[in-house]
Amino acid sequence: MRNAKKAHRPSLRDWECDGFHESFSQHLQTIQNHSSDSLILFSSSSKENKDGHHLHNLIASNTPLPIQLDARTLTTETFRCDYDAQNIPCIIHNIPQGFDNAQKQAEWAALHEWTFEKINQVAALQKHRNSMRECLFKCGEDDDGKAIKVKLKYFLRYMQENRDDSPLYIFDSNFDGKGKFSQKLLREYTVPSYFQNDLFEYISTSRRPPYRWILIGPQRSGSCIHIDPLATHAWNTLIVGQKRWVLFPPHIPKHVVKGTALIKSGEDDEAIHYFTTILPRIKEQASQRHRHHQEYHNFACYEFTQQAGETVFVPHGWWHAVLNLTHTIGVTQNFASTTQFDDVWMQVRSSRKRLAWKLLVQLRKHDPALARRAEQRNQHDGFVMKYDPVQVEKRRQNEEALRQRKAQRAV
Ligand SMILES: O=C(O)CCC(=O)C(=O)O
Ligand SMILES: [Fe+2]
């Protein structure tokens, strides 16, 4: 673990300098006293906003978000129309308990298999080499973006013993069939029908961007404030423990949610610092400035605690940060919803050019109406696709002509 920590944050000398190991129980009490601690300073004029009309009305009417739903009664159609297509966050209860689309299915094996007791018990029963505890899991990245992996047994011991302010966090997306435990983990949960309209399903698992992670988080670890990439929605199911979340709607500027101007020199900006120090400053600043400072105009942020067994739906474009209040085990997946096609397409075509061409080819085969929509969008914006074979051939011909001219000049 010492090597993993050094590689993950080489410049951090003292991982315990802020004393959060000692002070965390006080922070926990503060959080538990504020079961929902949202701040909404949205003014009525914003109702006229044309983008996300329904969403803006919900924010303006002070509706507590995320909305609480129950898979025992929630149909896939309702979820798609009211939450997925409208970009509204919600918490769905009873998914791992086996409910989906208002019907009872099989309970997830994860409910029993993904517990600290079970992982340790299996280790005692199984032969040394067969234990999941002997498998490598990713718990960080070095400066070159290379994965830092440790055996689960070392990580579990670290979870018990560390006194770090912001401990390492297992965030492993290696579900690609190489390890036998990735196959086992994959069989132990099911993608609920609510989230199965995924455009990237048309791309093979090895070629699509990483999209599913098992998360094993020590108390005080977490995810810093961010937006998920490529206009994807995310769902996040917690099997063990409690997570604190904060969500900001997409219209809040990046420097406001990051608290860029509010972080003092020398202060760290990990999830624990964000929740205990930076976020209170952001809310304070928003309360003071929302009337006269454009950047805080229509401010809204939603804080809540996710319990084991609950699934948080984070719509695309929503800022979010997460703090593990206890040791946690969970799973999260991202998906490119068909209801958000235009946003997904515009992001993919400009930031993942090869992937965009592959997606268009697959859409022509499997969903011609969406393929036409992508082509019309490109035409409308004058967008040229770099990996369209016509463009590739044009580039080849230009290069060839250039080469010939150079050769002639040389003669
Ligand atoms: O730490 C978490 O549970 C949040 C994960 C997350 O936001 C992500 O994977 O994008
Ligand atoms: Fe995320």
Coordinates of C-alpha atoms and ligand atoms in Angstrom, one line a residue:
M1 CA 0.0 0.0 0.0
R2 CA 2.9 2.3 0.7
N3 CA 4.0 2.1 -2.9
A4 CA 0.5 2.6 -4.2
K5 CA 0.1 5.8 -2.2
K6 CA 3.4 7.1 -3.3
A7 CA 2.6 6.5 -7.0
H8 CA -0.9 8.0 -6.7
R9 CA 0.0 11.2 -5.0
P10 CA 3.8 11.5 -5.1
S11 CA 3.9 15.1 -3.8
L12 CA 1.8 14.4 -0.7
R13 CA 4.2 14.1 2.2
D14 CA 1.8 13.6 5.1
W15 CA -1.5 11.9 4.3
E16 CA -2.7 12.5 7.9
C17 CA -1.9 16.3 8.2
D18 CA -5.5 17.5 8.4
G19 CA -6.5 15.1 11.2
F20 CA -9.8 13.9 9.6
H21 CA -9.3 10.5 11.1
E22 CA -9.8 12.2 14.5
S23 CA -12.4 14.8 13.6
F24 CA -14.6 12.7 11.3
S25 CA -17.1 11.5 13.9
Q26 CA -17.9 15.2 14.6
H27 CA -18.4 15.8 10.8
L28 CA -20.6 12.7 10.7
Q29 CA -22.8 14.1 13.4
T30 CA -23.2 17.4 11.6
I31 CA -24.1 15.6 8.4
Q32 CA -26.6 13.3 10.1
N33 CA -28.3 16.2 11.7
H34 CA -28.8 17.6 8.2
S35 CA -30.4 14.6 6.5
S36 CA -31.1 16.8 3.5
D37 CA -29.1 20.0 3.3
S38 CA -30.0 21.5 -0.1
L39 CA -29.8 25.2 -1.0
I40 CA -32.0 26.5 -3.7
L41 CA -31.8 30.2 -4.6
F42 CA -33.5 29.9 -8.0
S43 CA -35.5 33.0 -9.0
S44 CA -38.8 32.9 -10.7
S45 CA -37.6 34.6 -13.9
S46 CA -35.7 31.5 -14.7
K47 CA -39.0 29.8 -15.4
E48 CA -38.8 31.4 -18.8
N49 CA -35.7 29.4 -19.6
K50 CA -36.4 27.3 -22.6
D51 CA -33.8 24.6 -22.0
G52 CA -35.0 21.8 -19.7
H53 CA -38.2 23.6 -19.1
H54 CA -39.6 20.9 -16.8
L55 CA -36.4 20.7 -14.8
H56 CA -36.2 24.4 -14.3
N57 CA -39.8 24.4 -13.0
L58 CA -38.9 21.7 -10.6
I59 CA -35.9 23.6 -9.3
A60 CA -37.9 26.9 -9.1
S61 CA -40.7 25.2 -7.1
N62 CA -38.2 24.1 -4.5
T63 CA -39.1 20.4 -5.1
P64 CA -36.7 18.2 -3.0
L65 CA -34.4 16.4 -5.4
P66 CA -33.5 13.7 -6.1
I67 CA -37.1 12.4 -6.1
Q68 CA -37.6 9.1 -4.2
L69 CA -39.0 6.2 -6.3
D70 CA -39.6 2.5 -5.7
A71 CA -38.8 -0.2 -8.3
R72 CA -41.7 -2.2 -6.9
T73 CA -44.1 0.3 -8.6
L74 CA -41.9 2.2 -11.1
T75 CA -42.3 1.2 -14.7
T76 CA -39.5 1.5 -17.2
E77 CA -41.7 3.7 -19.4
T78 CA -42.3 6.1 -16.5
F79 CA -38.7 6.3 -15.6
R80 CA -37.7 7.0 -19.3
C81 CA -40.3 9.7 -19.8
D82 CA -40.2 11.5 -16.5
Y83 CA -36.5 11.1 -15.4
D84 CA -34.2 9.9 -18.2
A85 CA -35.6 12.1 -20.9
Q86 CA -36.2 15.1 -18.6
N87 CA -32.7 14.8 -17.0
I88 CA -34.1 14.7 -13.5
P89 CA -32.1 13.0 -10.7
C90 CA -33.9 10.3 -8.6
I91 CA -33.2 7.6 -6.0
I92 CA -34.7 4.2 -6.8
H93 CA -35.3 1.8 -3.9
N94 CA -35.4 -2.0 -4.1
I95 CA -33.4 -2.7 -7.2
P96 CA -30.9 -5.1 -5.7
Q97 CA -33.7 -6.7 -3.8
G98 CA -34.9 -8.0 -7.2
F99 CA -37.5 -5.5 -8.3
D100 CA -37.4 -4.0 -11.8
N101 CA -40.1 -2.4 -14.0
A102 CA -42.7 -2.9 -11.2
Q103 CA -42.1 -6.7 -11.2
K104 CA -40.3 -9.1 -8.9
Q105 CA -37.2 -10.7 -10.4
A106 CA -34.3 -12.5 -8.8
E107 CA -32.5 -10.8 -6.0
W108 CA -28.9 -9.7 -6.8
A109 CA -26.4 -12.2 -5.5
A110 CA -24.3 -9.1 -4.7
L111 CA -26.5 -8.4 -1.8
H112 CA -25.0 -11.5 0.0
E113 CA -21.7 -11.9 -1.8
W114 CA -20.4 -8.3 -1.6
T115 CA -20.0 -7.8 2.1
F116 CA -16.8 -7.5 4.0
E117 CA -17.8 -10.5 6.2
K118 CA -18.4 -12.7 3.1
I119 CA -15.2 -11.7 1.4
N120 CA -13.2 -12.6 4.5
Q121 CA -15.2 -15.8 5.2
V122 CA -14.7 -17.1 1.6
A123 CA -11.0 -16.4 2.0
A124 CA -10.9 -18.7 5.0
L125 CA -12.8 -21.5 3.2
Q126 CA -11.1 -21.4 -0.2
K127 CA -7.6 -22.4 -1.2
H128 CA -5.2 -19.5 -0.9
R129 CA -4.8 -18.9 -4.7
N130 CA -8.6 -19.0 -5.4
S131 CA -9.6 -16.3 -3.1
M132 CA -10.9 -13.0 -4.3
R133 CA -8.7 -11.4 -1.7
E134 CA -5.7 -12.5 -3.9
C135 CA -7.0 -10.6 -6.9
L136 CA -5.7 -7.2 -8.0
F137 CA -8.0 -4.2 -7.9
K138 CA -7.3 -0.7 -9.2
C139 CA -7.1 1.9 -6.4
G140 CA -5.4 4.9 -8.1
E141 CA -3.5 6.2 -11.1
D142 CA 0.1 7.4 -11.4
D143 CA 1.1 10.7 -13.0
D144 CA 1.1 9.0 -16.5
G145 CA -2.5 7.8 -16.0
K146 CA -1.3 4.2 -15.5
A147 CA -3.5 2.1 -13.1
I148 CA -2.2 1.4 -9.7
K149 CA -3.3 -2.0 -8.5
V150 CA -3.2 -3.8 -5.2
K151 CA -4.3 -7.2 -3.9
L152 CA -7.7 -6.9 -2.2
K153 CA -6.3 -8.5 1.0
Y154 CA -3.8 -5.6 1.4
F155 CA -6.5 -3.1 0.6
L156 CA -8.9 -4.6 3.2
R157 CA -6.2 -4.4 5.9
Y158 CA -5.5 -0.8 4.8
M159 CA -9.2 0.0 5.2
Q160 CA -9.1 -1.1 8.8
E161 CA -5.8 0.4 9.8
N162 CA -5.3 3.7 7.8
R163 CA -5.6 7.1 9.4
D164 CA -5.3 9.0 6.1
D165 CA -7.4 12.1 5.6
S166 CA -8.5 11.0 2.2
P167 CA -7.8 7.2 1.8
L168 CA -7.3 5.4 -1.5
Y169 CA -10.5 4.2 -3.1
I170 CA -11.0 1.0 -5.2
F171 CA -12.5 2.0 -8.5
D172 CA -12.1 -1.0 -10.8
S173 CA -13.5 -1.2 -14.3
N174 CA -11.7 -4.3 -15.3
F175 CA -14.9 -6.3 -16.0
D176 CA -13.6 -7.4 -19.4
G177 CA -13.4 -11.1 -18.8
K178 CA -9.7 -11.4 -18.3
G179 CA -10.0 -12.2 -14.6
K180 CA -12.3 -14.9 -13.4
F181 CA -13.5 -12.8 -10.6
S182 CA -14.7 -10.1 -13.0
Q183 CA -17.0 -12.7 -14.6
K184 CA -18.2 -13.7 -11.1
L185 CA -18.9 -10.1 -10.1
L186 CA -20.7 -9.5 -13.4
R187 CA -23.1 -12.4 -12.7
E188 CA -23.9 -11.1 -9.3
Y189 CA -25.8 -8.0 -10.4
T190 CA -28.1 -7.1 -13.3
V191 CA -28.4 -3.9 -15.3
P192 CA -32.0 -2.8 -14.5
S193 CA -34.3 -2.3 -17.4
Y194 CA -34.5 1.4 -16.6
F195 CA -30.9 1.9 -17.8
Q196 CA -30.8 -0.5 -20.8
N197 CA -31.3 2.0 -23.6
D198 CA -27.6 2.4 -24.1
L199 CA -26.3 3.7 -27.4
F200 CA -22.8 2.4 -26.7
E201 CA -24.2 -1.2 -26.6
Y202 CA -23.8 -1.0 -30.4
I203 CA -20.0 -0.8 -29.8
S204 CA -18.1 -3.9 -28.5
T205 CA -17.2 -4.0 -24.8
S206 CA -13.5 -3.8 -25.6
R207 CA -13.9 -0.7 -27.8
R208 CA -16.5 1.3 -25.9
P209 CA -15.2 3.8 -23.3
P210 CA -14.9 2.3 -19.7
Y211 CA -18.4 2.2 -18.3
R212 CA -18.8 -0.1 -15.2
W213 CA -16.9 0.0 -12.0
I214 CA -17.0 -1.9 -8.7
L215 CA -16.4 0.6 -5.9
I216 CA -14.9 -0.3 -2.5
G217 CA -14.4 2.8 -0.5
P218 CA -12.9 3.3 3.0
Q219 CA -14.6 5.7 5.3
R220 CA -13.6 9.3 4.3
S221 CA -12.7 8.4 0.7
G222 CA -14.7 9.7 -2.2
S223 CA -15.1 11.3 -5.6
C224 CA -14.3 15.0 -6.2
I225 CA -16.9 17.2 -7.9
H226 CA -17.2 16.3 -11.7
I227 CA -19.5 15.7 -14.6
D228 CA -19.5 12.3 -16.2
P229 CA -18.1 12.2 -19.8
L230 CA -19.7 12.0 -23.2
A231 CA -23.1 13.2 -21.9
T232 CA -23.7 9.8 -20.3
H233 CA -26.2 9.2 -17.5
A234 CA -25.0 7.2 -14.5
W235 CA -26.6 4.8 -12.0
N236 CA -24.9 4.0 -8.7
T237 CA -26.2 1.1 -6.4
L238 CA -24.9 0.9 -2.9
I239 CA -24.6 -2.6 -1.4
V240 CA -22.9 -1.8 1.9
G241 CA -22.6 1.4 3.9
Q242 CA -23.6 5.0 3.4
K243 CA -22.5 7.7 0.9
R244 CA -23.0 11.4 1.1
W245 CA -23.8 13.1 -2.2
V246 CA -24.0 16.6 -3.5
L247 CA -25.6 17.4 -6.9
F248 CA -25.6 20.7 -8.8
P249 CA -27.8 21.2 -11.9
P250 CA -26.0 21.6 -15.3
H251 CA -26.5 25.4 -15.5
I252 CA -24.2 26.1 -12.5
P253 CA -20.8 27.4 -13.8
K254 CA -17.7 25.1 -13.3
H255 CA -15.7 27.6 -11.2
V256 CA -18.7 28.0 -8.8
V257 CA -19.2 24.2 -8.2
K258 CA -15.4 23.8 -7.9
G259 CA -15.1 26.7 -5.5
T260 CA -12.0 27.8 -7.4
A261 CA -11.9 31.2 -5.8
L262 CA -12.7 29.8 -2.3
I263 CA -9.8 27.3 -1.9
K264 CA -7.0 28.9 0.1
S265 CA -3.4 28.2 -0.9
G266 CA -2.1 25.0 0.7
E267 CA -5.6 23.5 1.1
D268 CA -6.3 20.1 -0.4
D269 CA -9.4 19.6 -2.6
E270 CA -10.2 15.9 -2.1
A271 CA -13.8 14.8 -1.5
I272 CA -13.4 15.1 2.3
H273 CA -12.2 18.6 2.1
Y274 CA -14.9 19.4 -0.4
F275 CA -17.7 18.3 1.8
T276 CA -16.4 19.6 5.1
T277 CA -14.8 22.9 4.0
I278 CA -15.3 24.0 0.4
L279 CA -19.0 23.2 -0.1
P280 CA -20.0 25.2 3.0
R281 CA -18.0 28.2 1.7
I282 CA -19.7 27.8 -1.7
K283 CA -23.2 27.8 -0.1
E284 CA -22.3 30.8 2.1
Q285 CA -21.0 32.7 -0.9
A286 CA -24.1 31.8 -3.0
S287 CA -26.4 33.0 -0.2
Q288 CA -24.6 36.4 -0.1
R289 CA -24.2 36.9 -3.8
H290 CA -27.0 35.3 -5.7
R291 CA -28.9 38.6 -6.2
H292 CA -26.0 40.7 -7.6
H293 CA -23.4 38.3 -9.0
Q294 CA -24.3 36.7 -12.3
E295 CA -22.3 33.5 -11.5
Y296 CA -24.4 32.7 -8.4
H297 CA -27.7 33.6 -10.1
N298 CA -30.1 30.7 -9.9
F299 CA -27.9 28.7 -7.6
A300 CA -29.1 25.3 -6.5
C301 CA -27.4 22.4 -4.9
Y302 CA -28.8 19.2 -3.4
E303 CA -27.2 17.2 -0.6
F304 CA -28.5 13.8 0.6
T305 CA -27.3 10.5 2.1
Q306 CA -27.6 7.3 0.0
Q307 CA -28.3 4.1 2.1
A308 CA -27.4 0.5 1.2
G309 CA -29.9 -0.9 -1.2
E310 CA -30.6 2.4 -2.9
T311 CA -29.7 3.4 -6.5
V312 CA -28.9 7.0 -7.3
F313 CA -29.6 8.1 -10.9
V314 CA -27.3 11.0 -12.0
P315 CA -28.5 12.5 -15.2
H316 CA -26.0 13.8 -17.7
G317 CA -24.5 17.2 -17.2
W318 CA -25.2 17.2 -13.5
W319 CA -22.2 18.0 -11.3
H320 CA -21.7 15.5 -8.4
A321 CA -19.3 14.7 -5.6
V322 CA -19.5 11.7 -3.2
L323 CA -18.0 11.0 0.2
N324 CA -18.0 7.6 1.8
L325 CA -19.5 8.1 5.3
T326 CA -18.7 4.5 6.2
H327 CA -16.8 1.7 4.5
T328 CA -18.8 1.1 1.3
I329 CA -19.2 -1.5 -1.5
G330 CA -21.2 -0.6 -4.6
V331 CA -21.4 -0.7 -8.3
T332 CA -21.9 2.1 -10.9
Q333 CA -22.4 2.2 -14.6
N334 CA -22.6 4.9 -17.2
F335 CA -24.9 4.7 -20.3
A336 CA -25.5 6.9 -23.3
S337 CA -29.3 7.2 -23.3
T338 CA -31.2 7.2 -26.5
T339 CA -33.3 10.0 -25.0
Q340 CA -30.3 12.2 -24.9
F341 CA -29.1 11.4 -28.4
D342 CA -28.3 14.9 -29.6
D343 CA -26.1 15.7 -26.6
V344 CA -24.3 12.4 -26.7
W345 CA -23.7 12.7 -30.5
M346 CA -22.3 16.2 -30.3
Q347 CA -19.9 15.2 -27.5
V348 CA -18.8 12.0 -29.1
R349 CA -18.3 13.4 -32.6
S350 CA -16.0 16.1 -31.3
S351 CA -14.0 14.4 -28.5
R352 CA -14.0 10.7 -29.7
K353 CA -13.7 10.9 -33.5
R354 CA -13.0 7.2 -34.2
L355 CA -15.7 6.1 -31.8
A356 CA -18.1 8.5 -33.5
W357 CA -17.6 6.9 -36.9
K358 CA -18.0 3.4 -35.4
L359 CA -21.2 4.5 -33.7
L360 CA -22.6 6.0 -36.9
V361 CA -21.9 2.8 -38.9
Q362 CA -23.7 0.7 -36.2
L363 CA -26.6 3.1 -36.0
R364 CA -27.1 2.8 -39.8
K365 CA -27.5 -0.9 -39.3
H366 CA -29.5 -1.0 -36.1
D367 CA -31.3 2.3 -35.8
P368 CA -31.5 4.1 -39.1
A369 CA -33.7 6.9 -37.8
L370 CA -31.0 7.9 -35.2
A371 CA -28.3 7.6 -37.9
R372 CA -30.2 10.0 -40.1
R373 CA -30.6 12.3 -37.1
A374 CA -26.8 12.3 -36.6
E375 CA -26.2 13.0 -40.3
Q376 CA -28.7 15.8 -40.4
R377 CA -27.1 17.3 -37.3
N378 CA -23.6 17.1 -38.9
Q379 CA -24.9 18.7 -42.1
H380 CA -26.7 21.5 -40.2
D381 CA -23.5 22.3 -38.2
G382 CA -21.2 21.8 -41.2
F383 CA -19.4 19.1 -39.2
V384 CA -17.0 16.9 -41.1
M385 CA -16.3 13.4 -39.7
K386 CA -12.6 12.7 -39.7
Y387 CA -12.9 8.9 -40.0
D388 CA -15.6 8.9 -42.7
P389 CA -13.9 6.7 -45.4
V390 CA -14.7 9.5 -47.9
Q391 CA -12.7 12.0 -45.8
V392 CA -9.9 9.4 -45.2
E393 CA -9.6 8.9 -48.9
K394 CA -9.6 12.7 -49.6
R395 CA -6.8 13.1 -47.1
R396 CA -4.8 10.3 -48.7
Q397 CA -5.2 11.9 -52.1
N398 CA -4.1 15.3 -50.9
E399 CA -1.1 13.8 -49.2
E400 CA -0.2 11.8 -52.3
A401 CA -0.5 15.0 -54.5
L402 CA 1.7 16.9 -52.1
R403 CA 4.3 14.1 -52.1
Q404 CA 4.3 14.1 -55.9
R405 CA 4.7 17.9 -56.1
K406 CA 7.6 17.7 -53.7
A407 CA 9.2 14.9 -55.7
Q408 CA 8.8 16.9 -59.0
R409 CA 10.4 19.9 -57.3
A410 CA 13.3 17.8 -56.2
V411 CA 13.9 16.7 -59.8
Ligands
LIG1 O1 -17.8 7.5 -5.6 C1 -18.9 7.3 -6.1 O2 -19.7 6.5 -5.7 C2 -19.3 8.2 -7.3 C3 -18.7 7.6 -8.6 C4 -18.8 8.5 -9.8 O3 -19.4 9.6 -9.7 C5 -18.3 8.1 -11.1 O4 -17.8 7.0 -11.2 O5 -18.4 8.9 -12.0
FE2 FE -19.5 10.5 -11.7

